[in-house]
């Protein structure tokens, strides 16, 4: 199994490390798609950076800045491939959309984007990607998104 880092544990890249993939996208109010993605990417030998904690202490307001700092650190590590997945559900995932917008506007960032047709803002994801990066393909399934990540690794 390849290295796996889950918030709040930090990954510090070292020479010779395998490629790293940040799992960006829905967390709140959606199924734990990160578990399946981490398993698949681990089989490929990638370092997996997962912001979804097994047990987030929601009642502790001090954890919000800890979580945001962890995500910011890992989203901005050089060479990390960011996989965005917007799963079906009722939540619009505003933080993930913010992160996607920032990534799309940075041509140096390597990204793969997927949005399930059941994601409430799926059309917005497609339009933002199309406008910021003409030719960027937005996948419609988690499996297809993982396949695209595999191709880039």
mmCIF file of C-alpha atoms in Angstrom:
data_model
loop_
_atom_site.group_PDB
_atom_site.id
_atom_site.type_symbol
_atom_site.label_atom_id
_atom_site.label_comp_id
_atom_site.label_asym_id
_atom_site.label_seq_id
_atom_site.Cartn_x
_atom_site.Cartn_y
_atom_site.Cartn_z
ATOM 1 C CA UNK A 1 0.000 0.000 0.000
ATOM 2 C CA UNK A 2 1.319 3.439 -0.860
ATOM 3 C CA UNK A 3 1.616 6.308 1.628
ATOM 4 C CA UNK A 4 -1.685 7.737 2.838
ATOM 5 C CA UNK A 5 -2.129 11.070 4.619
ATOM 6 C CA UNK A 6 -5.401 12.168 6.141
ATOM 7 C CA UNK A 7 -6.051 15.530 7.738
ATOM 8 C CA UNK A 8 -4.688 16.651 10.126
ATOM 9 C CA UNK A 9 -1.490 14.627 9.450
ATOM 10 C CA UNK A 10 0.908 16.489 7.155
ATOM 11 C CA UNK A 11 2.733 15.071 4.157
ATOM 12 C CA UNK A 12 6.245 16.403 3.627
ATOM 13 C CA UNK A 13 7.507 15.390 0.170
ATOM 14 C CA UNK A 14 10.933 13.813 -0.063
ATOM 15 C CA UNK A 15 13.115 13.065 -3.082
ATOM 16 C CA UNK A 16 12.103 9.795 -4.685
ATOM 17 C CA UNK A 17 8.528 9.843 -3.374
ATOM 18 C CA UNK A 18 5.880 8.492 -5.747
ATOM 19 C CA UNK A 19 3.465 11.000 -7.304
ATOM 20 C CA UNK A 20 0.927 12.523 -4.921
ATOM 21 C CA UNK A 21 -2.803 13.032 -5.488
ATOM 22 C CA UNK A 22 -4.985 15.386 -3.438
ATOM 23 C CA UNK A 23 -8.621 14.271 -3.173
ATOM 24 C CA UNK A 24 -10.545 17.524 -3.584
ATOM 25 C CA UNK A 25 -14.300 17.722 -3.678
ATOM 26 C CA UNK A 26 -17.379 16.993 -1.656
ATOM 27 C CA UNK A 27 -17.118 15.978 1.986
ATOM 28 C CA UNK A 28 -20.122 17.402 3.824
ATOM 29 C CA UNK A 29 -23.429 15.602 3.331
ATOM 30 C CA UNK A 30 -22.189 13.153 0.690
ATOM 31 C CA UNK A 31 -21.059 9.539 0.632
ATOM 32 C CA UNK A 32 -17.424 8.799 1.494
ATOM 33 C CA UNK A 33 -16.159 8.590 -2.088
ATOM 34 C CA UNK A 34 -12.628 9.307 -0.820
ATOM 35 C CA UNK A 35 -12.357 5.796 0.618
ATOM 36 C CA UNK A 36 -12.827 4.198 -2.821
ATOM 37 C CA UNK A 37 -10.547 6.750 -4.496
ATOM 38 C CA UNK A 38 -7.800 6.240 -1.904
ATOM 39 C CA UNK A 39 -7.975 2.464 -2.344
ATOM 40 C CA UNK A 40 -7.691 2.723 -6.141
ATOM 41 C CA UNK A 41 -4.894 5.300 -6.069
ATOM 42 C CA UNK A 42 -3.052 3.292 -3.436
ATOM 43 C CA UNK A 43 -3.021 0.338 -5.817
ATOM 44 C CA UNK A 44 -1.298 2.608 -8.337
ATOM 45 C CA UNK A 45 1.389 3.471 -5.809
ATOM 46 C CA UNK A 46 0.429 7.155 -5.475
ATOM 47 C CA UNK A 47 0.732 9.147 -2.271
ATOM 48 C CA UNK A 48 -2.879 9.892 -1.274
ATOM 49 C CA UNK A 49 -3.737 13.197 0.419
ATOM 50 C CA UNK A 50 -7.216 12.959 1.906
ATOM 51 C CA UNK A 51 -8.863 15.971 3.589
ATOM 52 C CA UNK A 52 -11.782 13.875 4.835
ATOM 53 C CA UNK A 53 -11.114 12.833 8.406
ATOM 54 C CA UNK A 54 -12.481 9.592 9.769
ATOM 55 C CA UNK A 55 -13.690 11.515 12.810
ATOM 56 C CA UNK A 56 -13.921 15.292 12.441
ATOM 57 C CA UNK A 57 -14.545 16.967 15.838
ATOM 58 C CA UNK A 58 -17.377 19.174 14.532
ATOM 59 C CA UNK A 59 -18.062 20.610 17.977
ATOM 60 C CA UNK A 60 -14.527 22.023 18.294
ATOM 61 C CA UNK A 61 -14.331 25.439 16.561
ATOM 62 C CA UNK A 62 -10.525 25.354 16.824
ATOM 63 C CA UNK A 63 -10.488 22.549 14.241
ATOM 64 C CA UNK A 64 -11.775 24.712 11.379
ATOM 65 C CA UNK A 65 -8.520 26.671 10.923
ATOM 66 C CA UNK A 66 -6.540 23.447 11.377
ATOM 67 C CA UNK A 67 -8.517 21.828 8.556
ATOM 68 C CA UNK A 68 -8.292 24.849 6.256
ATOM 69 C CA UNK A 69 -4.531 25.173 6.810
ATOM 70 C CA UNK A 70 -4.038 21.462 6.085
ATOM 71 C CA UNK A 71 -5.976 21.694 2.828
ATOM 72 C CA UNK A 72 -4.212 24.883 1.751
ATOM 73 C CA UNK A 73 -0.786 23.366 2.413
ATOM 74 C CA UNK A 74 -1.473 20.200 0.439
ATOM 75 C CA UNK A 75 -3.319 21.888 -2.432
ATOM 76 C CA UNK A 76 -0.265 24.077 -3.040
ATOM 77 C CA UNK A 77 2.495 21.481 -2.869
ATOM 78 C CA UNK A 78 4.502 21.514 -6.117
ATOM 79 C CA UNK A 79 3.803 18.630 -8.450
ATOM 80 C CA UNK A 80 0.704 17.358 -6.674
ATOM 81 C CA UNK A 81 -2.099 16.236 -8.971
ATOM 82 C CA UNK A 82 -5.464 17.454 -7.689
ATOM 83 C CA UNK A 83 -8.435 15.219 -8.368
ATOM 84 C CA UNK A 84 -11.742 17.053 -8.062
ATOM 85 C CA UNK A 85 -14.847 14.931 -7.632
ATOM 86 C CA UNK A 86 -18.276 16.476 -7.084
ATOM 87 C CA UNK A 87 -20.575 13.634 -5.998
ATOM 88 C CA UNK A 88 -24.361 13.546 -6.142
ATOM 89 C CA UNK A 89 -26.275 14.962 -3.204
ATOM 90 C CA UNK A 90 -28.007 18.076 -1.951
ATOM 91 C CA UNK A 91 -24.895 20.012 -0.916
ATOM 92 C CA UNK A 92 -23.315 22.454 -3.368
ATOM 93 C CA UNK A 93 -19.870 22.010 -1.746
ATOM 94 C CA UNK A 94 -18.930 25.733 -1.797
ATOM 95 C CA UNK A 95 -15.379 25.270 -0.496
ATOM 96 C CA UNK A 96 -14.613 22.636 -3.132
ATOM 97 C CA UNK A 97 -16.003 24.956 -5.820
ATOM 98 C CA UNK A 98 -13.765 27.737 -4.527
ATOM 99 C CA UNK A 99 -10.762 25.409 -4.666
ATOM 100 C CA UNK A 100 -11.693 24.340 -8.198
ATOM 101 C CA UNK A 101 -11.885 27.963 -9.354
ATOM 102 C CA UNK A 102 -8.439 28.693 -7.941
ATOM 103 C CA UNK A 103 -6.985 25.569 -9.559
ATOM 104 C CA UNK A 104 -8.551 26.299 -12.938
ATOM 105 C CA UNK A 105 -7.019 29.771 -12.925
ATOM 106 C CA UNK A 106 -3.520 28.441 -12.290
ATOM 107 C CA UNK A 107 -2.210 26.844 -15.511
ATOM 108 C CA UNK A 108 0.669 25.259 -13.591
ATOM 109 C CA UNK A 109 -1.733 23.171 -11.486
ATOM 110 C CA UNK A 110 -2.333 19.650 -12.727
ATOM 111 C CA UNK A 111 -5.973 18.724 -12.215
ATOM 112 C CA UNK A 112 -8.541 16.123 -13.135
ATOM 113 C CA UNK A 113 -12.199 17.089 -12.768
ATOM 114 C CA UNK A 114 -15.318 14.995 -12.396
ATOM 115 C CA UNK A 115 -18.901 15.945 -11.533
ATOM 116 C CA UNK A 116 -21.721 13.474 -11.178
ATOM 117 C CA UNK A 117 -24.864 14.518 -13.112
ATOM 118 C CA UNK A 118 -26.647 14.447 -9.719
ATOM 119 C CA UNK A 119 -24.382 17.172 -8.285
ATOM 120 C CA UNK A 120 -26.541 20.329 -7.975
ATOM 121 C CA UNK A 121 -23.946 22.601 -9.640
ATOM 122 C CA UNK A 122 -22.685 20.105 -12.228
ATOM 123 C CA UNK A 123 -23.410 22.479 -15.128
ATOM 124 C CA UNK A 124 -21.513 25.265 -13.350
ATOM 125 C CA UNK A 125 -18.474 22.994 -12.971
ATOM 126 C CA UNK A 126 -18.598 22.226 -16.693
ATOM 127 C CA UNK A 127 -18.900 25.901 -17.687
ATOM 128 C CA UNK A 128 -16.141 27.051 -15.360
ATOM 129 C CA UNK A 129 -13.800 24.359 -16.654
ATOM 130 C CA UNK A 130 -14.687 25.105 -20.282
ATOM 131 C CA UNK A 131 -14.071 28.843 -19.870
ATOM 132 C CA UNK A 132 -10.884 28.615 -17.802
ATOM 133 C CA UNK A 133 -9.309 25.673 -19.625
ATOM 134 C CA UNK A 134 -10.800 25.053 -23.046
ATOM 135 C CA UNK A 135 -10.634 21.354 -23.757
ATOM 136 C CA UNK A 136 -10.682 20.332 -20.096
ATOM 137 C CA UNK A 137 -12.826 17.209 -19.864
ATOM 138 C CA UNK A 138 -15.207 16.937 -16.908
ATOM 139 C CA UNK A 139 -15.872 13.264 -16.234
ATOM 140 C CA UNK A 140 -19.308 12.062 -15.117
ATOM 141 C CA UNK A 141 -18.331 9.094 -12.931
ATOM 142 C CA UNK A 142 -15.883 8.517 -10.124
ATOM 143 C CA UNK A 143 -14.447 5.560 -12.044
ATOM 144 C CA UNK A 144 -13.888 7.722 -15.129
ATOM 145 C CA UNK A 145 -12.258 10.426 -13.010
ATOM 146 C CA UNK A 146 -9.938 7.846 -11.434
ATOM 147 C CA UNK A 147 -9.079 6.491 -14.902
ATOM 148 C CA UNK A 148 -8.023 10.006 -15.965
ATOM 149 C CA UNK A 149 -5.855 10.318 -12.856
ATOM 150 C CA UNK A 150 -4.280 6.942 -13.654
ATOM 151 C CA UNK A 151 -3.483 8.167 -17.167
ATOM 152 C CA UNK A 152 -1.709 11.253 -15.813
ATOM 153 C CA UNK A 153 0.310 9.346 -13.233
#
